Amino acid sequence: MAPASVSRLRGLGLGTLPVAILIAALFVVLVLMRDSVTNSEALSRAFVPLLFAVLAGLGMLALLVGFNVVRLVRRYRQQAAGSRLTARIVALFAVLSLLPVGTVYYFSLGFLLRGIDSWFDVEIGQAMEDALVLNQASLDLNQRVLAKYTEQLLVSIEDRSSTAIALSLDSLRRQAGAIELTVYGGGGQVLANASEDPTKLVPNHAEREIQQSVRAGNNYVGLDSVPGADLVVRVLVNDPLGRPMQMQAIFPTSARIGELSGQLEAAYNRYTELAYLRNSLKLSFSLTLSLVLLFSLMAALIVAFHTARRLVAPVADIARASRAIAEGNYEQQIPLPRHDDELAFLVASFNAMSRRIARARDEAERSQQAVETQRNYLETVLGRLSSGVVALDAEHRLRTANPAARAILDLAIAETTTPVDLDQIAAHHPWLSPWTDTVHHQVVSGRAWRAEVRLQRQEGSQTLMCRGSPLPGGDDEAPGHVVVFDDITSLITAQREAAWGEVARRLAHEIKNPLTPIQLSAERLRHKLLRKAEEADARVIDRATHTIIQQVEAMKAMVNDFSDYARSPQLRPEPLVFDRLVREVLDLYRSAGAGALEVRLAAGPHQINGDALRLRQVLHNLIKNAQEALEGRADGCIHVTTGVREEAEQQRCWLEVSDNGPGFEPHLMERLFEPYVTTKAKGTGLGLAIVKRIIEEHGGIIVVENTASGARIEIRLPVWQPPLQDAQARGTQTET
Ligand code: ADP
């Protein structure tokens, strides 16, 4: 998972440690608060500050919970990964914690309030008061007895001299069980003193007010404290006999009684105090309990958020990563959770799976690339092939055709296309029906085959050599068929020309040898017999020998033509100004007065690189043919035109010879350039064959056609460009 999303998840809280510290601190403060509630004195002092501390802490927790809830709601609405699970876990925690905590709260609060009320019951208050009164009454009784006893002790002193009193006082003290006995005179002076502690010479005087009150006639008895004894009963009485004397006796109290009465008083004081504070006590108890409830709830919620985050984060990561994988982004690795539990195992398995998917994807891509490369390679090879290659599917529909196939068949379809029916092709390209029929017929057989197909087009016929073989079907590929074919039209022509060359060579060889002896013999016969023979015989001999000699001449010419065609001598090309060459040849015909000859030469200074002798022969042959075609026509006219035009980024000189004769015989159109194709009685049919060969040897093209008025032949030859150095040299010469 991306680090950003990790931090986003962590952002739901403030971090575990600060929150834990806050919760712990709040807990401690709540404990202190509890203690302060139970201690009424501390309550008033510490309760309020503690209450504020708790409220502040709870406020922070509430903020934290609120922040988490808001974030969760937002994420839930955005349908973020893991938000639903988090919401469910948090809700579950909230319910699980609210139920027990709420129940305990409800009952505790009830118990507490009722308990507090019962403490301050009327009966308990009365009992406390009664105990106090009882305590007081018993103390009073005891004191009254002691006062009476002290009076009797004073009465028992008869001799009022201080010496006599001093002598008997200690024994009186011991007898009475007092700690100290003191006798005062009428002026308040000490007459005698006897103490349990012999070192103590000064008596323990009562307070001045008590002394005055006693002197005024009110005897005193009361609890008092003296140094050396905790609590004592002090009795100060006047003499009942009316003598001006007072006696003070200090009796020890029972330690237990003193303690108990002290405790009773303290307990009563505390009770009244608490009874007074009852309502505020109830309030602070219930407040503390409520705060504890709130604290538990919020702590539970924060723990819920934390736990949900810890549990859900890897699940959310997995959800997010699987979504990314589904979208085709396979490089998904999720950080392992810190705890080694089932979630960690799940994350590790997910990571391993996504790695495997990525690897498989890479391999698939690689193999697809390899297939693509292979396909491109195959396409390049097929594209470079001069043979046409087409593939047919199982239904014998054309699936693919390489560029050569499209060029040979003149097919206007894309290289790879939706399969096209062969019949459909034949319908759109009627000249292809012999080919589609043959393919259809052969493919059905399901065997490898070979066939020659002849296509008839407007511009001529075309011969295709086709070979086909069935394609084995693959796992997901139905079997098909592949057809490879070559345009062998020019090959056939060349073969035919070669064959004719061979025929011509043999004919010339076989015929030429006997011709000269025949001619010589005929001439000798004529020479010897013509003069001696009689007139009638002489006429026969004259006509016969003349015919022989003439026919031999014609045969010689024919044999020469044959040998010319067969020999095809080496070209000797040189730069020639095209128009000049044409003009030279035409001048011969002008001077010979060969009928109407219209000449328009427009090639200017352009030159061709040609063999002048052979090119003259071309012109002679063309003009001779035109003249022969116009034989017997009074309005016969031959047009000879030249010019220069750019063709396929190359400049070409062209020459057109046209006449207003009968034109070419249509059925001969395709074979005009073949040897021995002639319509003339004495024709050899070699003229155009030789013309074509010479033009092709010069890198040119020849085209024949019938126009509305007659025959038209056009030849085109590449313009010769002088090499750069020559051109520069010439330029320099011109300048000088
Ligand atoms: P040949 O002249 O010996 O017949 P060519 O090869 O020169 O042989 O010509 C072949 C045939 O082409 C001729 O027999 C003729 O039928 C036809 N031909 C050639 N030139 C013309 C033309 N100008 N007009 C009509 N037909 C022509």
Tab-separated table of C-alpha atoms and ligand atoms in Angstrom, residues 624-626 628-629 659 662-665 668 672 677-680 683-689 711 713, ligand 1:
chain	number	residue	atom	x	y	z
A	624	LYS	CA	7.855	1.220	-92.601
A	625	ASN	CA	4.902	-0.421	-90.763
A	626	ALA	CA	2.902	2.818	-90.937
A	628	GLU	CA	2.623	-0.391	-95.272
A	629	ALA	CA	-0.603	0.197	-93.352
A	659	ASP	CA	-1.169	6.930	-88.846
A	662	PRO	CA	-6.866	0.561	-90.445
A	663	GLY	CA	-5.184	0.178	-87.033
A	664	PHE	CA	-3.991	-3.033	-85.401
A	665	GLU	CA	-6.062	-6.158	-85.685
A	668	LEU	CA	-3.386	-9.556	-82.311
A	672	LEU	CA	2.042	-7.903	-81.550
A	677	VAL	CA	3.023	-12.476	-85.661
A	678	THR	CA	2.093	-10.832	-88.914
A	679	THR	CA	-0.908	-10.154	-91.076
A	680	LYS	CA	1.194	-9.457	-94.164
A	683	GLY	CA	5.800	-10.248	-93.418
A	684	THR	CA	8.165	-11.935	-90.953
A	685	GLY	CA	6.435	-10.593	-87.868
A	686	LEU	CA	9.848	-9.674	-86.514
A	687	GLY	CA	9.672	-5.865	-86.906
A	688	LEU	CA	7.817	-5.037	-83.668
A	689	ALA	CA	9.581	-7.871	-81.783
A	711	ALA	CA	-2.725	2.929	-85.117
A	713	ILE	CA	2.761	3.532	-81.170
B	1	ADP	P1	5.618	-7.480	-90.284
B	1	ADP	O1	5.694	-6.049	-90.624
B	1	ADP	O2	6.690	-8.311	-90.874
B	1	ADP	O3	4.285	-8.054	-90.360
B	1	ADP	P2	5.813	-6.476	-87.693
B	1	ADP	O4	6.243	-7.105	-86.406
B	1	ADP	O5	6.477	-5.245	-88.057
B	1	ADP	O6	5.961	-7.568	-88.764
B	1	ADP	O7	4.283	-6.220	-87.628
B	1	ADP	C1	3.450	-7.174	-87.145
B	1	ADP	C2	2.026	-6.878	-87.487
B	1	ADP	O8	1.571	-5.713	-86.839
B	1	ADP	C3	1.841	-6.530	-88.902
B	1	ADP	O9	1.677	-7.719	-89.694
B	1	ADP	C4	0.573	-5.705	-88.887
B	1	ADP	O10	-0.556	-6.523	-88.916
B	1	ADP	C5	0.616	-5.047	-87.601
B	1	ADP	N1	1.041	-3.626	-87.770
B	1	ADP	C6	2.245	-3.132	-87.531
B	1	ADP	N2	2.236	-1.787	-87.726
B	1	ADP	C7	0.989	-1.447	-88.097
B	1	ADP	C8	0.318	-0.212	-88.414
B	1	ADP	N3	0.992	0.945	-88.442
B	1	ADP	N4	-0.961	-0.256	-88.760
B	1	ADP	C9	-1.654	-1.425	-88.736
B	1	ADP	N5	-1.118	-2.628	-88.411
B	1	ADP	C10	0.200	-2.631	-88.092
